[in-house]
Short mmCIF file of C-alpha atoms in Angstrom, two decimals:
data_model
loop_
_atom_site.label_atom_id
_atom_site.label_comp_id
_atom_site.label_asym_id
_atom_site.label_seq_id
_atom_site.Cartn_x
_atom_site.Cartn_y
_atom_site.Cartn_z
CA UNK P 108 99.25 67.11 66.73
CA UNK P 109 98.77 65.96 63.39
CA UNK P 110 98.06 67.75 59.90
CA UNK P 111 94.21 66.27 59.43
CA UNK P 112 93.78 67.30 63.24
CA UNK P 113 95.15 71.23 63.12
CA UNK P 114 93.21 71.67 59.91
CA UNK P 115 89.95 70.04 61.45
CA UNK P 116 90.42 72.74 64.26
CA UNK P 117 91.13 75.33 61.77
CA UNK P 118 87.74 74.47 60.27
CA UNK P 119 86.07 74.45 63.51
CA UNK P 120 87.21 77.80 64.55
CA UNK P 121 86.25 79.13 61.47
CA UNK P 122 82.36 77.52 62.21
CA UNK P 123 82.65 79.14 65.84
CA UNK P 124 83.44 82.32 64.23
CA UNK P 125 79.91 82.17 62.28
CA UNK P 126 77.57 80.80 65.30
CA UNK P 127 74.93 83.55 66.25
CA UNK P 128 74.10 84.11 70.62
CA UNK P 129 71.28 82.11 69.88
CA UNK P 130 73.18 79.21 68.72
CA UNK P 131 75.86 79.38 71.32
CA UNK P 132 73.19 78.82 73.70
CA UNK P 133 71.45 76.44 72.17
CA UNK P 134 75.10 74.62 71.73
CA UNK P 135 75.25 74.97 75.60
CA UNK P 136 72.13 74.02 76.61
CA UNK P 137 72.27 70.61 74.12
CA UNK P 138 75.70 70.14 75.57
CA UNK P 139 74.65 70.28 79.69
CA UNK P 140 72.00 68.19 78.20
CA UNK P 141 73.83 65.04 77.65
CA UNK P 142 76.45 66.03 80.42
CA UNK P 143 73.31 65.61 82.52
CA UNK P 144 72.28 62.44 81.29
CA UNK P 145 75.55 60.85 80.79
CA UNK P 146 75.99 61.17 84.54
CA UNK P 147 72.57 59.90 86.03
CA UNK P 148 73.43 56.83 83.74
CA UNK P 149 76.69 56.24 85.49
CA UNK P 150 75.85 54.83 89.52
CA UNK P 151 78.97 54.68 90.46
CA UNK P 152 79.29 58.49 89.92
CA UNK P 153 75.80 59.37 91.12
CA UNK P 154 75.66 56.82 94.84
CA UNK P 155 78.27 58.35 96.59
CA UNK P 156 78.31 61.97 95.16
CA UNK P 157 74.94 61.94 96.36
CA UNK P 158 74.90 59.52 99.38
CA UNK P 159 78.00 60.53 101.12
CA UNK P 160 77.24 64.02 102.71
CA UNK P 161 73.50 62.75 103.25
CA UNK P 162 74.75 59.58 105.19
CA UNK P 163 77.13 61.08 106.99
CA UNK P 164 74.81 63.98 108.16
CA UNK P 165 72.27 61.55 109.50
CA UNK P 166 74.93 59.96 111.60
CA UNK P 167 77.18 63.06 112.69
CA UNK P 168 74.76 65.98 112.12
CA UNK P 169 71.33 63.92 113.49
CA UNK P 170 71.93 60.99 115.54
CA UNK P 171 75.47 61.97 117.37
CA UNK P 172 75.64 65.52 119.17
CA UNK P 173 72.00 66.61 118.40
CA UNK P 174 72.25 68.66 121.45
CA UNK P 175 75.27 70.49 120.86
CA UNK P 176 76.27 74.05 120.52
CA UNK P 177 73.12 74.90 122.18
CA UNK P 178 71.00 72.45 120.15
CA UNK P 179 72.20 74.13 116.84
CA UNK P 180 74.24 71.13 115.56
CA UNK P 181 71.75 69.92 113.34
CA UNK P 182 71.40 73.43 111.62
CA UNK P 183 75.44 73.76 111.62
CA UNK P 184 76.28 70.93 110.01
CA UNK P 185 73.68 70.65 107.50
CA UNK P 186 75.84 73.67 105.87
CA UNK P 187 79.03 72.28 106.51
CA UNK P 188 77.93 68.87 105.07
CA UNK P 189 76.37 71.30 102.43
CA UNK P 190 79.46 72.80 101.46
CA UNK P 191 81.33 69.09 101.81
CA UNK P 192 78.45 68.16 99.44
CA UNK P 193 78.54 70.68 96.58
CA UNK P 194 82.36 70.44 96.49
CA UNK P 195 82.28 66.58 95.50
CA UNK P 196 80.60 67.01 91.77
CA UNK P 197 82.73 69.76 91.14
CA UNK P 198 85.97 67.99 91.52
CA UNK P 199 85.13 64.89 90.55
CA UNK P 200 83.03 66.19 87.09
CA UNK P 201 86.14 68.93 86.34
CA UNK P 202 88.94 66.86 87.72
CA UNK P 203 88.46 62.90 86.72
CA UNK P 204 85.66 63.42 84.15
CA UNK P 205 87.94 65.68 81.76
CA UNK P 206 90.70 63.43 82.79
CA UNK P 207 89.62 60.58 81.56
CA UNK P 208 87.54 62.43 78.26
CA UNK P 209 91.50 63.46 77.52
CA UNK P 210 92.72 60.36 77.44
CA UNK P 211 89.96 58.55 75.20
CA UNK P 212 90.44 61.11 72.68
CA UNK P 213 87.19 63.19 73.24
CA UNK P 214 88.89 66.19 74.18
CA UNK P 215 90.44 66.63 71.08
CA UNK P 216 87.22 65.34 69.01
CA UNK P 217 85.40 67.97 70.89
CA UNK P 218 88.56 70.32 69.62
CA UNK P 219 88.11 69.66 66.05
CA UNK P 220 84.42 69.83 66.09
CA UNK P 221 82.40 73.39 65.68
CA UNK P 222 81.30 73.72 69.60
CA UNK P 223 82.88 76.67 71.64
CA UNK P 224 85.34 75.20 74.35
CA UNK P 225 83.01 77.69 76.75
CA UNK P 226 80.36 75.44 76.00
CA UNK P 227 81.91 72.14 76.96
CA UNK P 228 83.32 74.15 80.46
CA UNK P 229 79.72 75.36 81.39
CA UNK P 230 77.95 72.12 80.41
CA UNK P 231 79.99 70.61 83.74
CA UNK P 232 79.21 73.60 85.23
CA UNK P 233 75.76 72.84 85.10
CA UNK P 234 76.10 69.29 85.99
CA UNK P 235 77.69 70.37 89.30
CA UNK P 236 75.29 72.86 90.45
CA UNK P 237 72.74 70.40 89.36
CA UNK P 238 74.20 67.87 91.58
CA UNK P 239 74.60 70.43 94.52
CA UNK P 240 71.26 71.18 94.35
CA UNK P 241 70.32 68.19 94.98
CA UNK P 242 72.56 67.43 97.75
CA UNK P 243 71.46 70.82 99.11
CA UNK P 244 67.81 69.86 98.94
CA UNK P 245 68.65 66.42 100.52
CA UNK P 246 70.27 67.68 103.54
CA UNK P 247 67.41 70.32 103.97
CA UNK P 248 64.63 67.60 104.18
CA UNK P 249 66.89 65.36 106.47
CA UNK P 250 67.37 69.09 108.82
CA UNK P 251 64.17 69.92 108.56
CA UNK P 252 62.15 66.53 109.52
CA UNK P 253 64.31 64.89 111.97
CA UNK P 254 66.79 68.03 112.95
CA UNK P 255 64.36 70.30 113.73
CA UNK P 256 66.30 72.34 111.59
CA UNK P 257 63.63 75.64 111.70
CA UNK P 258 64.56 78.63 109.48
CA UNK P 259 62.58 81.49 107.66
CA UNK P 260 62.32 80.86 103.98
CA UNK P 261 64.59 83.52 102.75
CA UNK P 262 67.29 82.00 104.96
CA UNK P 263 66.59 78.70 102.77
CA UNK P 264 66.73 80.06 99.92
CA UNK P 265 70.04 82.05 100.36
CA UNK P 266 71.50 78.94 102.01
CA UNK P 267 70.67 77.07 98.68
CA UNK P 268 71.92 79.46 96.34
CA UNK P 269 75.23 80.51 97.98
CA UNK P 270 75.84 76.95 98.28
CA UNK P 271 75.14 76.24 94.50
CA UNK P 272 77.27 79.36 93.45
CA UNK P 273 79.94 78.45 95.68
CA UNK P 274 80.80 75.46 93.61
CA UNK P 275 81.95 77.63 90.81
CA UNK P 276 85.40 78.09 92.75
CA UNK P 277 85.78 74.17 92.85
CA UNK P 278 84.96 74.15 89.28
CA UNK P 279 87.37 75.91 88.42
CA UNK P 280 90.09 73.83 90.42
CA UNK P 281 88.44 70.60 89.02
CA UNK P 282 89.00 71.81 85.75
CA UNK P 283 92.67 72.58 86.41
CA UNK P 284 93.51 68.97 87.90
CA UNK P 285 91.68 67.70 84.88
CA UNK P 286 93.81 69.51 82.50
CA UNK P 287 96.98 68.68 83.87
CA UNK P 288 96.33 65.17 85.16
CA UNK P 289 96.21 61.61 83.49
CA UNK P 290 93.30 59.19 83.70
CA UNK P 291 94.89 57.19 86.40
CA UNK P 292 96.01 59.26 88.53
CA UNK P 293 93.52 61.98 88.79
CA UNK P 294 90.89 60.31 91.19
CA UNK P 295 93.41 59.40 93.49
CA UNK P 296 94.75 62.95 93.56
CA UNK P 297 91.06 64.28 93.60
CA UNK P 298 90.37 62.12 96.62
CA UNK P 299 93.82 63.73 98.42
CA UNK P 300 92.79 66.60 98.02
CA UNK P 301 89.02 66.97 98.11
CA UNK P 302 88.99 64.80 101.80
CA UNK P 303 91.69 66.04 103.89
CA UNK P 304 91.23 70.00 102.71
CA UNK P 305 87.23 69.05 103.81
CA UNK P 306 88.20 68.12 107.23
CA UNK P 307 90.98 70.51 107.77
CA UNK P 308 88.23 73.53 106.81
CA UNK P 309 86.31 72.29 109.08
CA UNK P 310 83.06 70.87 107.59
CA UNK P 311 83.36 67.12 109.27
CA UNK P 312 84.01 68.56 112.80
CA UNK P 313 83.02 72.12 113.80
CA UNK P 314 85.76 74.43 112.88
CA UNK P 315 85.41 75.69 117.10
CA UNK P 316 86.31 72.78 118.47
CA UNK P 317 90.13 72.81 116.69
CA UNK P 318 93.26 74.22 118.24
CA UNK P 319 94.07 77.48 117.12
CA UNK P 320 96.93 76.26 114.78
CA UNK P 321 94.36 74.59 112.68
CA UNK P 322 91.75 77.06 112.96
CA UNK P 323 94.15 79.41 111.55
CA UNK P 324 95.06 77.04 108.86
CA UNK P 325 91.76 76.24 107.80
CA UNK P 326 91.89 79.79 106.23
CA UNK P 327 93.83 78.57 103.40
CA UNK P 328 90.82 76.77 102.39
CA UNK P 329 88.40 77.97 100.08
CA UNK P 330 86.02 75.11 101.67
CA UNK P 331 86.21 76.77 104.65
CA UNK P 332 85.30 80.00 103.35
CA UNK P 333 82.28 78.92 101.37
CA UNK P 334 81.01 77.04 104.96
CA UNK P 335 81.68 80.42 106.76
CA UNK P 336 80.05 82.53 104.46
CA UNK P 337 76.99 80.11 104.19
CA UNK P 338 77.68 80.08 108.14
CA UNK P 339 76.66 83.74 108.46
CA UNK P 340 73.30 83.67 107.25
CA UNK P 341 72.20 81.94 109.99
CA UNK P 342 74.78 83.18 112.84
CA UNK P 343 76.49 80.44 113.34
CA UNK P 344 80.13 81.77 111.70
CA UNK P 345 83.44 82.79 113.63
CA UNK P 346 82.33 86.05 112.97
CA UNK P 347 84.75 87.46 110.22
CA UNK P 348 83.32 90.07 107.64
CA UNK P 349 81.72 88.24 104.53
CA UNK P 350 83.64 90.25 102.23
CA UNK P 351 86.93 88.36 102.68
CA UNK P 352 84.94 84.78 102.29
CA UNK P 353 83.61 86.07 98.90
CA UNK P 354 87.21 87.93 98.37
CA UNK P 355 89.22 84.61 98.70
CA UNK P 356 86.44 82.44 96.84
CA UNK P 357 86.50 84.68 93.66
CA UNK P 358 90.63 85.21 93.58
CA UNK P 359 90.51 80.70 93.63
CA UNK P 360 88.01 80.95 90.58
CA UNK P 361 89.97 83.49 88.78
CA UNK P 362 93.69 81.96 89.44
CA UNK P 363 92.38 77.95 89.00
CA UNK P 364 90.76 79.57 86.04
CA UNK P 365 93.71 81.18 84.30
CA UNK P 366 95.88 78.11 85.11
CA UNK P 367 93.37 76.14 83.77
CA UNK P 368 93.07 78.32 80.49
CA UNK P 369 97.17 77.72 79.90
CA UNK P 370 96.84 74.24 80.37
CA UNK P 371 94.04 74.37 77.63
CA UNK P 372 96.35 76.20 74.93
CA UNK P 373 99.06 73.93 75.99
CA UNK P 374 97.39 71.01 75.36
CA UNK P 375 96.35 72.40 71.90
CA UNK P 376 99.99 73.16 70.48
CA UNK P 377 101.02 69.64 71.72
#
């Protein structure tokens, strides 16, 4: 790193130092802002994040095996096309988005300028639970008018929300890739991992109908833990207690997180 660089960082940690809460939020709020609208102005990040789970809910969820599991297909897959659905704009946002941003030089502009790196982290944050409540909402209306998805309204609400909160673990892995990844590489490594861990956790095909090997490896999965727990508000789970779901979703957040937060500092001392 250059000498104008380190002392323009030097200068903006001494701003940081000075910002009151009120600022800091106002910095964060400003900064998932134009996070927001930088996405809805980019299609080819918007169609399929959004349009994938939907589509292939209608055709999977809907129109194929309506009638199984005793008719509950419709409600069972709309929360593991949920889950597959949240976990898209987390990876892609974290894991290409700061990619690329790294590689045209914004990270470090972002560096030297006087705006808390917790700011830029929860600004993406934002713009993938915004995006998961969307696909959330999407796949409820689909359920609901031509699923005959029927629930009580607290059960839609808690679906909703554990499915937004549960793409703070993704987040965090996003973030990782997109620290330690280049530009051209990282949606191609996204993609590797994002579709085969979804259909090994079992969100494309229920998790019941795999062999036991699998079934047992889908437990390495936070996907498949973050379907499950979603799962058990309506009774539809494998039956295991929710504390190990939420147990193995917060230790990915932490860990991706602290491997993400050396991969920070080590791109600042290069």
């Amino acid at each position: 790193m250059n000498q104008s660089m380190s002392s323009n960082m030097q200068h903006a940690s001494s701003a940081l130092s000075n910002l009151s809460l009120g600022q800091h939020i106002g910095i964060i709020l400003s900064e998932s802002y134009y996070e927001i609208l930088k996405a809805i102005r980019q299609p080819g990040f918007v169609f399929p994040v959004i349009s994938f789970p939907i589509m292939f809910y209608v055709f999977f969820g809907i129109l194929f095996n309506h009638n199984g599991m005793d008719g509950q297909i419709p409600t069972y897959m709309m929360i593991t096309y949920g889950t597959f659905g949240v976990i898209g704009p987390a990876l892609f946002s974290f894991g290409v988005g700061v990619a690329m941003e790294k590689s045209q030089g914004w990270f470090d502009l972002k560096q030297a300028s006087p705006i808390p790196p917790s700011a830029y982290v929860l600004a993406r944050m934002s713009l993938a639970m915004l995006f998961a409540l969307v696909i959330t909402l999407g796949l409820f209306s689909i359920g609901a008018l031509f699923g005959g998805v029927q629930l009580i309204a607290s059960d839609w609400i808690l679906i909703a929300l554990t499915l937004v909160l549960g793409a703070i673990p993704f987040c965090a892995i996003g973030l990782f890739l997109g620290m330690s990844l280049k530009s051209q590489t990282a949606p191609a490594v996204v993609n590797l991992i994002y579709l085969p861990m979804s259909f090994l956790s079992g969100l494309w095909v229920p998790i019941q109908a795999f062999p036991t090997v699998l079934q047992n490896m889908a437990q390495l999965f936070p996907p498949y833990h973050l379907a499950q727990l979603t799962l058990k508000i309506v009774e539809l789970d494998m039956g295991v207690n929710i504390w190990r779901h939420i147990v193995v979703l917060l230790a990915y957040s932490l860990v991706f997180g602290w491997f993400s937060l050396r991969a920070y500092y080590r791109i600042r001392t290069e």
